[in-house]
Amino acid sequence: MIIHKSVFIILSIFQILSVFAQESKFTRQDTLRGTITPEREWWDVTYYHLDIKVDPNDKTITGKNTIQYKVLKNHNVMQVDLQPPLKIQKVLQNNKKLNVTSEGNAHFITLLAPQNENDNNTVEVYYSGKPREAVRAPWDGGISWKKDANGNPFIASSCQGLGASVWWPNKDHMYDEVDSLLISVNVPKNLINVSNGRLRNIEKHEDNTKTFHWFVSNPINNYGVNINIGDYVHFGEQYEGEKGILDMDYYVLRDHHEKAKKQFKDAPKMMKAFEHWFGPYPFYEDSFKLVEVPYLGMEHQSSVTYGNEYKNGYLGNDLSGSGWGLKFDFIIIHESGHEWFANNITYKDAADMWIHESFTAYSESLFLDYYYGTKAASAYVIGTRKRIQNDTPIIGIYNVNQEGSSDMYFKGSNMLHTLRQLIEDDKKWRSVLRGLNTEFYHQTVTTKQIEEYISTATQIDLTAFFNQYLRTTKIPTLEYGYKNGTLKFRYIDVVEKFDMPVRIFIDDTPKWIQPNAVWQTINVKGSNLIVDPNFYIQTKLHK
């Protein structure tokens, strides 16, 4: 793991004090959650079998998670995470009960058998209880225990940020993705559970329940694992994609079948646009699903959840104010975009969450670009700038499970839109986006890796560019004066060595200038000067 801001930028004394103030608010629990502890680093999780019973009547989950792992170095204490009020009942290895000591959400298992390097071993973690109920899913997650219009249970998990350990025991840190996963969920016989991957089989039991077995054959991050339980109906289609035939399946509440058949036409349109920009859908083996849930939606891998009320825009609203945001269903496009940025390429530390959200927020613009053209795409992303707060930096605090500012969405997408202008070659820009998904295919990454890849691929030193937009709240300001054919200009409110070129128009004729923190003067012909609005900067007329 890369630690951390000082590697990239020299902070002012006030910024340093601000960081210290932020870090001081974190607790021992934050460190146990956000750090690759000694009790985590010695083992690599290779397979989970999550086998649970979900009881809608008393809102409980009971079952076990079988954890298979490879020993990377000798150690005999394993950290497994599970959040109260859920409780670990027992842990077994080789049919022997193991001692467990708990410190809040972290549980330390003392192993009796020798843990020899390169061995492949298994532990079984039994647990039960009433998991935390989601307060405002998906932002304040847990389990949503709802009812549909007909009074049937309508249940779903959501846990990004909060952590998958809010409803099942696992190694709850993003750096280590399990290689494959079997999810077995027992529910009342009148309900259907939909989870990630492909449905292997359905078991019927004499106690009027059924168990659905879903298998995920690709690596998956913890928060991407989900359960969705309801009175679902299914329909689907086969999409001819870059890697062949992709199964696209849709699970919606019975009463919404006809609405969904119309609204979900955005799904294959999304797939066509994003395979163009980002490369092949990363999980052909596990299919693609949209699943209706009782909250807005989330990017659960191969089981994308949907609750946008069958409306275009964001619950019927255009986040950009440009009109273009009503040309698509925001949740279908945005949450599916995360299949490439979040599920294929996944951050190692929550501080780098911008890798998920900035690229995916920009994917909305790229969807519009594919179907409506570059002008529409630009109008959309520029329109979202009014939502940027510049309150705190986009990158958060490392090793404490702390994401950065919500500006990672709109500021992040405008940063990438600005980068597209700098490249000035959409063929190359597309190759960068596709290259990221090839270079980091099914990997967890750091900001440094992403920055270095893009700088190398574009042959542009983007060090100061990323420092400016990711690590400060300052908006580059182009201060300029234009009189009698003389243009003088410089940047203010910028980090050291920030000299980003910017395109201007003089009497509609484009011209590139390369400001820095020092005044420059050039002679130009024309009377009317406009700074290209596609660059996320501010302007200030110098008098």
Coordinates of C-alpha atoms in Angstrom, one line a residue:
M1 CA 0.0 0.0 0.0
I2 CA 1.2 3.5 -0.8
I3 CA 1.4 6.0 2.1
H4 CA 0.5 8.8 1.4
K5 CA 0.0 12.5 0.4
S6 CA 3.5 13.7 1.2
V7 CA 4.9 11.5 -1.5
F8 CA 3.2 13.7 -4.1
I9 CA 2.8 17.2 -2.7
I10 CA 4.3 19.6 -0.3
L11 CA 1.5 20.8 2.0
S12 CA 1.4 24.2 3.6
I13 CA 1.7 24.3 7.4
F14 CA -2.0 25.0 7.5
Q15 CA -2.9 22.0 5.4
I16 CA -0.6 19.8 7.6
L17 CA -2.4 21.0 10.7
S18 CA -5.7 20.3 9.0
V19 CA -4.7 16.7 8.2
F20 CA -3.5 16.2 11.8
A21 CA -6.8 17.5 13.0
Q22 CA -8.7 15.1 10.8
E23 CA -6.5 12.1 11.8
S24 CA -7.0 12.8 15.5
K25 CA -10.7 12.1 15.3
F26 CA -10.1 8.4 14.3
T27 CA -10.2 5.6 16.7
R28 CA -8.6 2.2 17.3
Q29 CA -11.6 0.7 15.5
D30 CA -10.9 2.8 12.4
T31 CA -7.4 1.6 12.4
L32 CA -8.4 -2.0 12.7
R33 CA -10.9 -1.6 9.9
G34 CA -8.7 0.4 7.5
T35 CA -5.2 -1.0 8.0
I36 CA -3.6 -4.2 6.6
T37 CA -2.9 -5.5 10.1
P38 CA -0.4 -8.2 10.9
E39 CA -3.4 -10.5 11.5
R40 CA -4.5 -9.8 7.9
E41 CA -1.3 -9.6 5.9
W42 CA -0.2 -13.2 6.4
W43 CA -3.1 -14.9 4.6
D44 CA -4.6 -14.5 1.1
V45 CA -8.3 -15.2 0.9
T46 CA -9.0 -17.5 -2.1
Y47 CA -12.6 -18.7 -1.6
Y48 CA -15.7 -18.0 0.5
H49 CA -18.8 -20.1 0.8
L50 CA -21.4 -17.9 2.5
D51 CA -24.2 -20.2 3.6
I52 CA -27.0 -18.4 5.4
K53 CA -30.7 -18.4 6.4
V54 CA -32.5 -15.1 6.1
D55 CA -35.7 -14.9 8.2
P56 CA -37.9 -11.9 7.3
N57 CA -40.2 -12.4 10.3
D58 CA -37.6 -11.7 13.0
K59 CA -35.1 -9.9 10.8
T60 CA -32.3 -12.4 11.5
I61 CA -29.4 -14.0 9.6
T62 CA -28.0 -17.3 10.7
G63 CA -25.3 -19.4 9.1
K64 CA -21.6 -19.6 8.4
N65 CA -18.9 -18.5 6.1
T66 CA -16.3 -21.1 5.1
I67 CA -13.1 -19.3 4.4
Q68 CA -10.4 -20.9 2.3
Y69 CA -7.0 -19.1 2.3
K70 CA -3.4 -19.4 1.3
V71 CA -0.7 -18.9 3.9
L72 CA 1.8 -16.2 2.8
K73 CA 3.9 -16.4 5.9
N74 CA 3.9 -18.2 9.3
H75 CA 1.4 -16.7 11.8
N76 CA -1.2 -18.2 14.0
V77 CA -3.7 -15.4 14.6
M78 CA -6.3 -14.4 12.0
Q79 CA -8.4 -11.3 11.9
V80 CA -12.0 -11.8 10.8
D81 CA -14.5 -8.9 10.9
L82 CA -18.1 -8.9 11.9
Q83 CA -20.1 -6.0 13.2
P84 CA -22.5 -6.1 16.2
P85 CA -25.2 -6.9 16.9
L86 CA -24.2 -10.0 14.9
K87 CA -22.2 -12.4 16.9
I88 CA -19.7 -15.2 16.1
Q89 CA -21.0 -18.4 17.6
K90 CA -18.0 -20.5 17.0
V91 CA -15.0 -21.0 14.7
L92 CA -13.8 -24.4 13.5
Q93 CA -10.7 -25.6 11.8
N94 CA -10.2 -29.3 11.1
N95 CA -13.3 -29.9 13.3
K96 CA -11.6 -28.3 16.3
K97 CA -13.1 -25.3 18.0
L98 CA -10.8 -22.3 18.1
N99 CA -10.4 -19.5 20.6
V100 CA -11.8 -16.1 19.5
T101 CA -11.0 -12.8 21.2
S102 CA -12.9 -9.7 20.1
E103 CA -12.1 -6.0 19.9
G104 CA -15.2 -4.3 18.6
N105 CA -15.8 -5.3 15.0
A106 CA -12.5 -7.2 14.8
H107 CA -12.3 -10.8 15.9
F108 CA -9.0 -12.5 16.4
I109 CA -8.9 -16.3 15.9
T110 CA -6.0 -18.3 17.4
L111 CA -5.2 -21.2 15.1
L112 CA -4.0 -24.5 16.5
A113 CA -2.8 -26.2 13.4
P114 CA 0.6 -25.1 11.9
Q115 CA 0.3 -22.4 9.3
N116 CA 3.0 -23.2 6.9
E117 CA 3.9 -21.0 4.0
N118 CA 2.0 -21.8 0.7
D119 CA -0.4 -24.1 2.6
N120 CA -4.1 -23.9 1.6
N121 CA -6.3 -24.1 4.7
T122 CA -9.9 -23.5 5.7
V123 CA -11.8 -22.1 8.7
E124 CA -15.5 -22.1 9.3
V125 CA -17.0 -19.1 11.0
Y126 CA -20.5 -19.6 12.4
Y127 CA -22.6 -16.5 13.3
S128 CA -26.1 -15.3 13.9
G129 CA -28.2 -12.3 15.0
K130 CA -30.1 -9.3 13.8
P131 CA -27.8 -7.3 11.5
R132 CA -27.8 -3.6 11.5
E133 CA -30.9 -2.2 9.7
A134 CA -30.1 0.3 7.0
V135 CA -31.1 3.8 8.0
R136 CA -30.7 5.5 4.6
A137 CA -29.5 2.9 2.2
P138 CA -27.2 2.9 0.4
W139 CA -25.4 5.8 2.1
D140 CA -26.1 4.5 5.6
G141 CA -26.2 0.8 4.8
G142 CA -26.9 -2.5 6.3
I143 CA -30.0 -4.7 5.6
S144 CA -33.2 -3.0 4.3
W145 CA -36.2 -4.9 5.6
K146 CA -39.1 -3.6 3.6
K147 CA -42.4 -4.8 2.1
D148 CA -43.6 -4.4 -1.4
A149 CA -47.1 -3.1 -2.4
N150 CA -48.6 -6.5 -1.9
G151 CA -47.2 -7.0 1.6
N152 CA -44.4 -9.4 0.6
P153 CA -41.0 -9.1 2.2
F154 CA -38.6 -7.0 0.1
I155 CA -35.1 -7.2 1.5
A156 CA -31.6 -6.1 0.3
S157 CA -28.1 -5.5 1.5
S158 CA -26.0 -2.4 0.9
C159 CA -22.7 -1.8 2.7
Q160 CA -20.1 0.3 0.8
G161 CA -18.0 2.2 3.2
L162 CA -19.7 0.7 6.2
G163 CA -18.3 -2.7 5.3
A164 CA -19.6 -6.1 4.3
S165 CA -19.0 -7.2 7.9
V166 CA -22.2 -5.4 8.7
W167 CA -24.0 -8.6 7.6
W168 CA -21.4 -11.4 7.1
P169 CA -18.0 -12.3 8.6
N170 CA -15.1 -11.8 6.2
K171 CA -11.7 -10.2 5.7
D172 CA -13.2 -6.7 5.5
H173 CA -10.4 -4.8 3.8
M174 CA -10.5 -3.9 0.1
Y175 CA -6.9 -4.8 -0.7
D176 CA -7.6 -8.6 -0.8
E177 CA -10.4 -9.7 -3.0
V178 CA -11.6 -13.3 -2.8
D179 CA -10.9 -15.3 -6.0
S180 CA -14.3 -16.9 -6.2
L181 CA -17.4 -17.2 -4.1
L182 CA -20.5 -19.4 -3.5
I183 CA -23.5 -17.7 -1.9
S184 CA -26.2 -20.0 -0.5
V185 CA -29.2 -18.1 0.8
N186 CA -32.2 -19.8 2.4
V187 CA -35.5 -17.9 2.2
P188 CA -39.3 -18.6 2.5
K189 CA -40.5 -20.6 -0.5
N190 CA -42.7 -17.8 -1.9
L191 CA -39.6 -15.5 -2.3
I192 CA -36.6 -15.4 -4.6
N193 CA -33.0 -14.5 -3.6
V194 CA -30.8 -12.9 -6.3
S195 CA -27.1 -12.6 -5.6
N196 CA -23.9 -12.2 -7.6
G197 CA -22.8 -14.5 -10.4
R198 CA -24.8 -17.3 -11.9
L199 CA -27.6 -19.4 -10.3
R200 CA -26.3 -22.9 -9.9
N201 CA -29.4 -24.5 -8.4
I202 CA -32.4 -24.1 -6.2
E203 CA -33.0 -26.5 -3.3
K204 CA -36.5 -27.0 -2.0
H205 CA -36.9 -28.0 1.7
E206 CA -39.7 -29.6 3.7
D207 CA -39.9 -26.6 6.0
N208 CA -41.4 -24.4 3.2
T209 CA -38.1 -22.7 2.4
K210 CA -35.8 -22.7 -0.6
T211 CA -32.1 -22.2 -0.9
F212 CA -30.6 -20.3 -3.8
H213 CA -27.0 -21.1 -4.7
W214 CA -25.2 -18.4 -6.7
F215 CA -21.6 -18.8 -7.8
V216 CA -19.1 -16.0 -8.6
S217 CA -16.2 -17.2 -10.7
N218 CA -14.3 -13.9 -10.8
P219 CA -12.6 -11.9 -8.0
I220 CA -15.0 -9.8 -6.1
N221 CA -14.7 -7.1 -3.5
N222 CA -16.5 -7.5 -0.2
Y223 CA -19.1 -4.7 -0.5
G224 CA -19.9 -6.0 -4.0
V225 CA -21.4 -9.1 -2.5
N226 CA -25.2 -8.9 -2.1
I227 CA -28.5 -10.5 -1.2
N228 CA -31.8 -9.3 -2.8
I229 CA -34.9 -11.0 -1.6
G230 CA -38.4 -10.4 -3.0
D231 CA -41.4 -11.6 -5.0
Y232 CA -39.3 -11.3 -8.2
V233 CA -40.1 -12.0 -11.8
H234 CA -37.3 -12.6 -14.3
F235 CA -36.7 -11.7 -17.9
G236 CA -33.6 -11.3 -19.9
E237 CA -31.7 -11.1 -23.2
Q238 CA -28.5 -12.1 -24.8
Y239 CA -26.1 -9.3 -25.8
E240 CA -23.5 -9.7 -28.6
G241 CA -20.5 -8.1 -27.0
E242 CA -16.8 -7.8 -27.5
K243 CA -16.1 -11.1 -25.9
G244 CA -19.1 -13.0 -27.3
I245 CA -22.6 -13.6 -26.0
L246 CA -23.3 -11.9 -22.6
D247 CA -26.3 -13.0 -20.6
M248 CA -28.2 -9.9 -19.3
D249 CA -30.8 -10.8 -16.7
Y250 CA -33.4 -8.6 -15.0
Y251 CA -35.2 -9.3 -11.7
V252 CA -38.0 -6.9 -10.8
L253 CA -41.0 -6.9 -8.5
R254 CA -44.0 -8.7 -10.1
D255 CA -46.1 -5.6 -10.4
H256 CA -43.3 -3.7 -12.2
H257 CA -42.7 -6.2 -15.0
E258 CA -44.1 -4.2 -17.8
K259 CA -42.4 -0.9 -16.7
A260 CA -39.1 -2.7 -16.4
K261 CA -39.2 -4.1 -19.9
K262 CA -39.4 -0.6 -21.2
Q263 CA -37.0 1.2 -18.8
F264 CA -34.3 -1.5 -18.9
K265 CA -33.8 -0.9 -22.6
D266 CA -31.1 1.4 -21.3
A267 CA -29.1 -1.6 -20.2
P268 CA -28.0 -3.0 -23.6
K269 CA -27.4 0.6 -24.7
M270 CA -25.2 1.1 -21.7
M271 CA -23.3 -2.0 -22.5
K272 CA -22.6 -1.0 -26.1
A273 CA -21.4 2.5 -25.1
F274 CA -19.2 1.3 -22.2
E275 CA -17.6 -1.6 -24.1
H276 CA -16.7 1.0 -26.7
W277 CA -15.1 3.4 -24.2
F278 CA -13.8 1.0 -21.5
G279 CA -13.3 -2.4 -23.2
P280 CA -15.1 -5.7 -22.8
Y281 CA -17.5 -6.1 -19.8
P282 CA -15.2 -7.6 -17.2
F283 CA -17.4 -10.4 -16.0
Y284 CA -18.8 -12.3 -18.9
E285 CA -18.5 -15.6 -17.0
D286 CA -20.8 -14.3 -14.2
S287 CA -23.4 -12.6 -16.5
F288 CA -24.8 -9.1 -16.0
K289 CA -27.9 -8.5 -13.8
L290 CA -30.1 -5.6 -12.9
V291 CA -32.1 -6.3 -9.7
E292 CA -34.8 -4.1 -8.2
V293 CA -34.3 -3.1 -4.6
P294 CA -36.1 -1.0 -2.0
Y295 CA -33.4 1.8 -2.1
L296 CA -31.8 3.9 -4.9
G297 CA -29.2 1.4 -6.2
M298 CA -25.6 0.2 -5.9
E299 CA -22.8 -1.3 -8.0
H300 CA -22.8 -4.8 -6.7
Q301 CA -20.7 -6.9 -9.1
S302 CA -22.7 -8.7 -11.8
S303 CA -25.8 -8.0 -9.6
V304 CA -26.3 -4.2 -10.1
T305 CA -29.2 -3.0 -7.9
Y306 CA -31.9 -0.6 -9.1
G307 CA -34.4 1.6 -7.3
N308 CA -34.7 4.7 -9.5
E309 CA -38.5 4.4 -9.8
Y310 CA -38.4 3.6 -13.5
K311 CA -37.6 7.3 -14.3
N312 CA -35.0 8.9 -16.4
G313 CA -32.5 11.2 -14.7
Y314 CA -31.8 10.8 -11.0
L315 CA -35.2 10.1 -9.6
G316 CA -36.6 12.1 -12.5
N317 CA -34.1 15.0 -12.0
D318 CA -31.3 16.2 -14.2
L319 CA -28.2 16.6 -12.0
S320 CA -26.5 18.8 -14.7
G321 CA -29.4 21.2 -15.4
S322 CA -28.5 20.9 -19.1
G323 CA -31.4 18.8 -20.1
W324 CA -29.1 15.9 -21.2
G325 CA -29.4 14.2 -17.8
L326 CA -33.0 13.2 -18.7
K327 CA -31.9 11.3 -21.7
F328 CA -31.0 8.2 -19.6
D329 CA -31.8 6.4 -16.4
F330 CA -29.1 7.6 -14.1
I331 CA -28.9 4.5 -11.9
I332 CA -28.7 2.1 -14.8
I333 CA -25.9 4.0 -16.4
H334 CA -23.9 5.1 -13.3
E335 CA -24.1 1.9 -11.3
S336 CA -23.4 -0.2 -14.3
G337 CA -20.4 2.0 -15.1
H338 CA -18.9 0.8 -11.8
E339 CA -18.5 -2.7 -13.3
W340 CA -15.4 -1.3 -14.9
F341 CA -14.4 1.3 -12.3
A342 CA -15.0 -0.2 -8.8
N343 CA -15.5 -3.9 -9.6
N344 CA -12.9 -4.5 -12.3
I345 CA -10.5 -1.9 -11.0
T346 CA -10.9 -1.6 -7.3
Y347 CA -9.2 0.7 -4.8
K348 CA -7.0 -0.8 -2.1
D349 CA -7.7 1.9 0.4
A350 CA -11.0 3.9 0.8
A351 CA -9.0 7.1 0.7
D352 CA -8.7 6.4 -3.1
M353 CA -12.4 6.0 -3.7
W354 CA -12.1 8.7 -6.4
I355 CA -10.9 5.9 -8.7
H356 CA -14.4 4.4 -8.5
E357 CA -16.5 7.5 -8.5
S358 CA -14.6 10.0 -10.7
F359 CA -14.4 7.7 -13.6
T360 CA -17.9 6.4 -13.2
A361 CA -19.4 9.9 -12.9
Y362 CA -17.6 10.7 -16.1
S363 CA -19.0 7.6 -17.7
E364 CA -22.4 9.3 -17.7
S365 CA -20.9 12.0 -20.0
L366 CA -19.3 9.3 -22.2
F367 CA -22.7 7.5 -22.5
L368 CA -24.1 10.7 -23.9
D369 CA -21.1 11.2 -26.1
Y370 CA -21.7 7.8 -27.7
Y371 CA -25.3 8.4 -28.5
Y372 CA -25.7 12.2 -28.7
G373 CA -22.2 13.6 -29.5
T374 CA -19.4 15.5 -27.8
K375 CA -21.3 18.8 -27.4
A376 CA -24.1 17.1 -25.4
A377 CA -21.5 15.2 -23.3
S378 CA -19.6 18.4 -22.6
A379 CA -22.8 20.3 -21.7
Y380 CA -23.7 17.6 -19.2
V381 CA -20.4 17.4 -17.4
I382 CA -19.9 21.2 -17.3
G383 CA -23.5 21.5 -15.9
T384 CA -22.6 19.4 -12.9
R385 CA -19.9 21.9 -11.8
K386 CA -22.5 23.9 -9.8
R387 CA -22.6 20.9 -7.4
I388 CA -18.9 21.0 -6.6
Q389 CA -18.3 22.2 -3.0
N390 CA -14.5 22.2 -2.8
D391 CA -14.8 21.5 1.0
T392 CA -12.1 18.9 1.4
P393 CA -9.7 17.2 -1.0
I394 CA -11.0 14.3 -3.1
I395 CA -8.4 11.9 -1.6
G396 CA -9.2 10.9 2.0
I397 CA -7.1 9.8 5.0
Y398 CA -5.3 6.5 4.5
N399 CA -5.4 3.4 6.7
V400 CA -8.6 4.4 8.6
N401 CA -11.3 3.5 6.0
Q402 CA -11.9 7.2 5.3
E403 CA -13.0 8.4 1.9
G404 CA -12.4 11.9 0.6
S405 CA -14.9 14.6 -0.3
S406 CA -18.0 13.8 -2.3
D407 CA -16.5 16.1 -4.9
M408 CA -14.9 12.9 -6.2
Y409 CA -18.1 12.7 -8.3
F410 CA -18.6 16.0 -10.0
K411 CA -15.1 17.6 -9.5
G412 CA -13.5 14.2 -10.4
S413 CA -15.5 13.9 -13.6
N414 CA -14.6 17.5 -14.6
M415 CA -11.0 16.8 -13.8
L416 CA -11.1 13.8 -16.3
H417 CA -13.0 16.0 -18.8
T418 CA -10.2 18.5 -18.6
L419 CA -7.7 15.8 -19.1
R420 CA -9.5 14.7 -22.2
Q421 CA -8.9 18.3 -23.5
L422 CA -5.2 18.1 -22.7
I423 CA -4.8 14.9 -24.7
E424 CA -6.6 16.5 -27.6
D425 CA -7.1 13.2 -29.3
D426 CA -10.2 11.2 -28.5
K427 CA -8.7 8.0 -30.1
K428 CA -5.9 8.2 -27.5
W429 CA -8.3 9.1 -24.7
R430 CA -10.3 6.0 -25.5
S431 CA -7.1 3.9 -25.5
V432 CA -6.2 5.3 -22.1
L433 CA -9.6 4.3 -20.6
R434 CA -9.5 0.8 -22.3
G435 CA -5.9 0.5 -21.3
L436 CA -6.6 1.1 -17.6
N437 CA -9.1 -1.8 -17.7
T438 CA -6.6 -4.1 -19.4
E439 CA -3.6 -3.1 -17.3
F440 CA -5.4 -3.4 -14.0
Y441 CA -7.9 -6.2 -15.0
H442 CA -9.4 -7.7 -11.8
Q443 CA -6.9 -5.9 -9.6
T444 CA -6.9 -3.7 -6.5
V445 CA -4.9 -0.5 -7.1
T446 CA -3.6 2.7 -5.6
T447 CA -3.9 6.3 -6.8
K448 CA -0.2 6.2 -7.6
Q449 CA -0.6 3.3 -10.0
I450 CA -3.4 5.1 -11.8
E451 CA -1.5 8.4 -12.0
E452 CA 1.6 6.8 -13.3
Y453 CA -0.3 4.7 -15.9
I454 CA -2.1 7.8 -17.3
S455 CA 1.1 9.9 -17.4
T456 CA 2.9 7.1 -19.2
A457 CA 0.1 6.4 -21.7
T458 CA -0.4 10.1 -22.5
Q459 CA 3.3 11.0 -22.4
I460 CA 2.3 14.0 -20.3
D461 CA 3.8 14.6 -16.8
L462 CA 0.5 14.9 -14.9
T463 CA 2.1 15.1 -11.4
A464 CA 1.1 18.7 -10.7
F465 CA -2.3 18.2 -12.5
F466 CA -3.3 15.4 -10.1
N467 CA -1.8 17.1 -7.1
Q468 CA -4.0 20.2 -7.9
Y469 CA -7.3 18.4 -8.4
L470 CA -7.0 15.4 -6.1
R471 CA -5.1 16.8 -3.1
T472 CA -6.2 20.4 -2.7
T473 CA -9.5 22.3 -2.8
K474 CA -8.1 25.1 -4.9
I475 CA -9.5 25.7 -8.3
P476 CA -6.8 26.8 -10.8
T477 CA -7.5 30.4 -11.7
L478 CA -6.4 31.9 -15.0
E479 CA -5.7 35.6 -14.3
Y480 CA -5.4 37.5 -17.6
G481 CA -5.5 40.9 -19.3
Y482 CA -6.1 41.5 -23.0
K483 CA -5.6 45.0 -24.5
N484 CA -4.4 46.3 -27.8
G485 CA -3.4 42.9 -29.1
T486 CA -1.4 42.0 -26.0
L487 CA -2.4 39.1 -23.8
K488 CA -0.8 38.7 -20.4
F489 CA -1.7 35.8 -18.2
R490 CA -0.7 33.6 -15.2
Y491 CA -2.2 31.0 -12.9
I492 CA -3.0 31.8 -9.3
D493 CA -4.3 29.4 -6.6
V494 CA -2.2 26.5 -7.9
V495 CA 0.3 24.0 -6.5
E496 CA 4.0 24.1 -7.2
K497 CA 4.9 23.5 -10.9
F498 CA 1.3 23.6 -12.1
D499 CA 1.5 24.8 -15.7
M500 CA -1.5 23.1 -17.4
P501 CA -2.0 24.3 -21.0
V502 CA -5.4 25.8 -21.8
R503 CA -7.2 26.5 -25.0
I504 CA -8.6 29.9 -25.7
F505 CA -10.5 31.3 -28.6
I506 CA -9.7 34.7 -30.1
D507 CA -12.4 35.7 -32.5
D508 CA -13.4 32.0 -32.6
T509 CA -9.9 31.0 -33.6
P510 CA -8.5 28.4 -31.2
K511 CA -5.1 29.0 -29.6
W512 CA -3.2 27.1 -26.9
I513 CA -1.4 29.0 -24.1
Q514 CA 0.6 27.4 -21.2
P515 CA 0.3 29.6 -18.1
N516 CA 2.2 29.1 -14.9
A517 CA 2.5 31.1 -11.7
V518 CA 4.6 33.8 -13.5
W519 CA 3.2 36.5 -15.7
Q520 CA 3.7 35.9 -19.4
T521 CA 2.9 38.2 -22.3
I522 CA 2.2 37.4 -25.9
N523 CA 0.9 39.3 -28.9
V524 CA -2.3 38.0 -30.5
K525 CA -4.6 39.3 -33.2
G526 CA -8.3 39.8 -32.6
S527 CA -10.7 41.6 -30.4
N528 CA -12.8 38.9 -28.5
L529 CA -11.2 36.4 -26.2
I530 CA -13.0 33.4 -24.6
V531 CA -11.4 30.7 -22.4
D532 CA -12.6 27.2 -23.4
P533 CA -15.2 26.2 -20.8
N534 CA -14.3 22.5 -21.1
F535 CA -11.3 23.2 -18.8
Y536 CA -12.2 23.1 -15.1
I537 CA -10.6 26.4 -14.1
Q538 CA -11.8 29.8 -13.0
T539 CA -10.9 33.0 -14.8
K540 CA -10.1 36.4 -13.4
L541 CA -9.8 39.5 -15.6
H542 CA -6.7 41.5 -14.6
K543 CA -7.1 45.3 -14.7

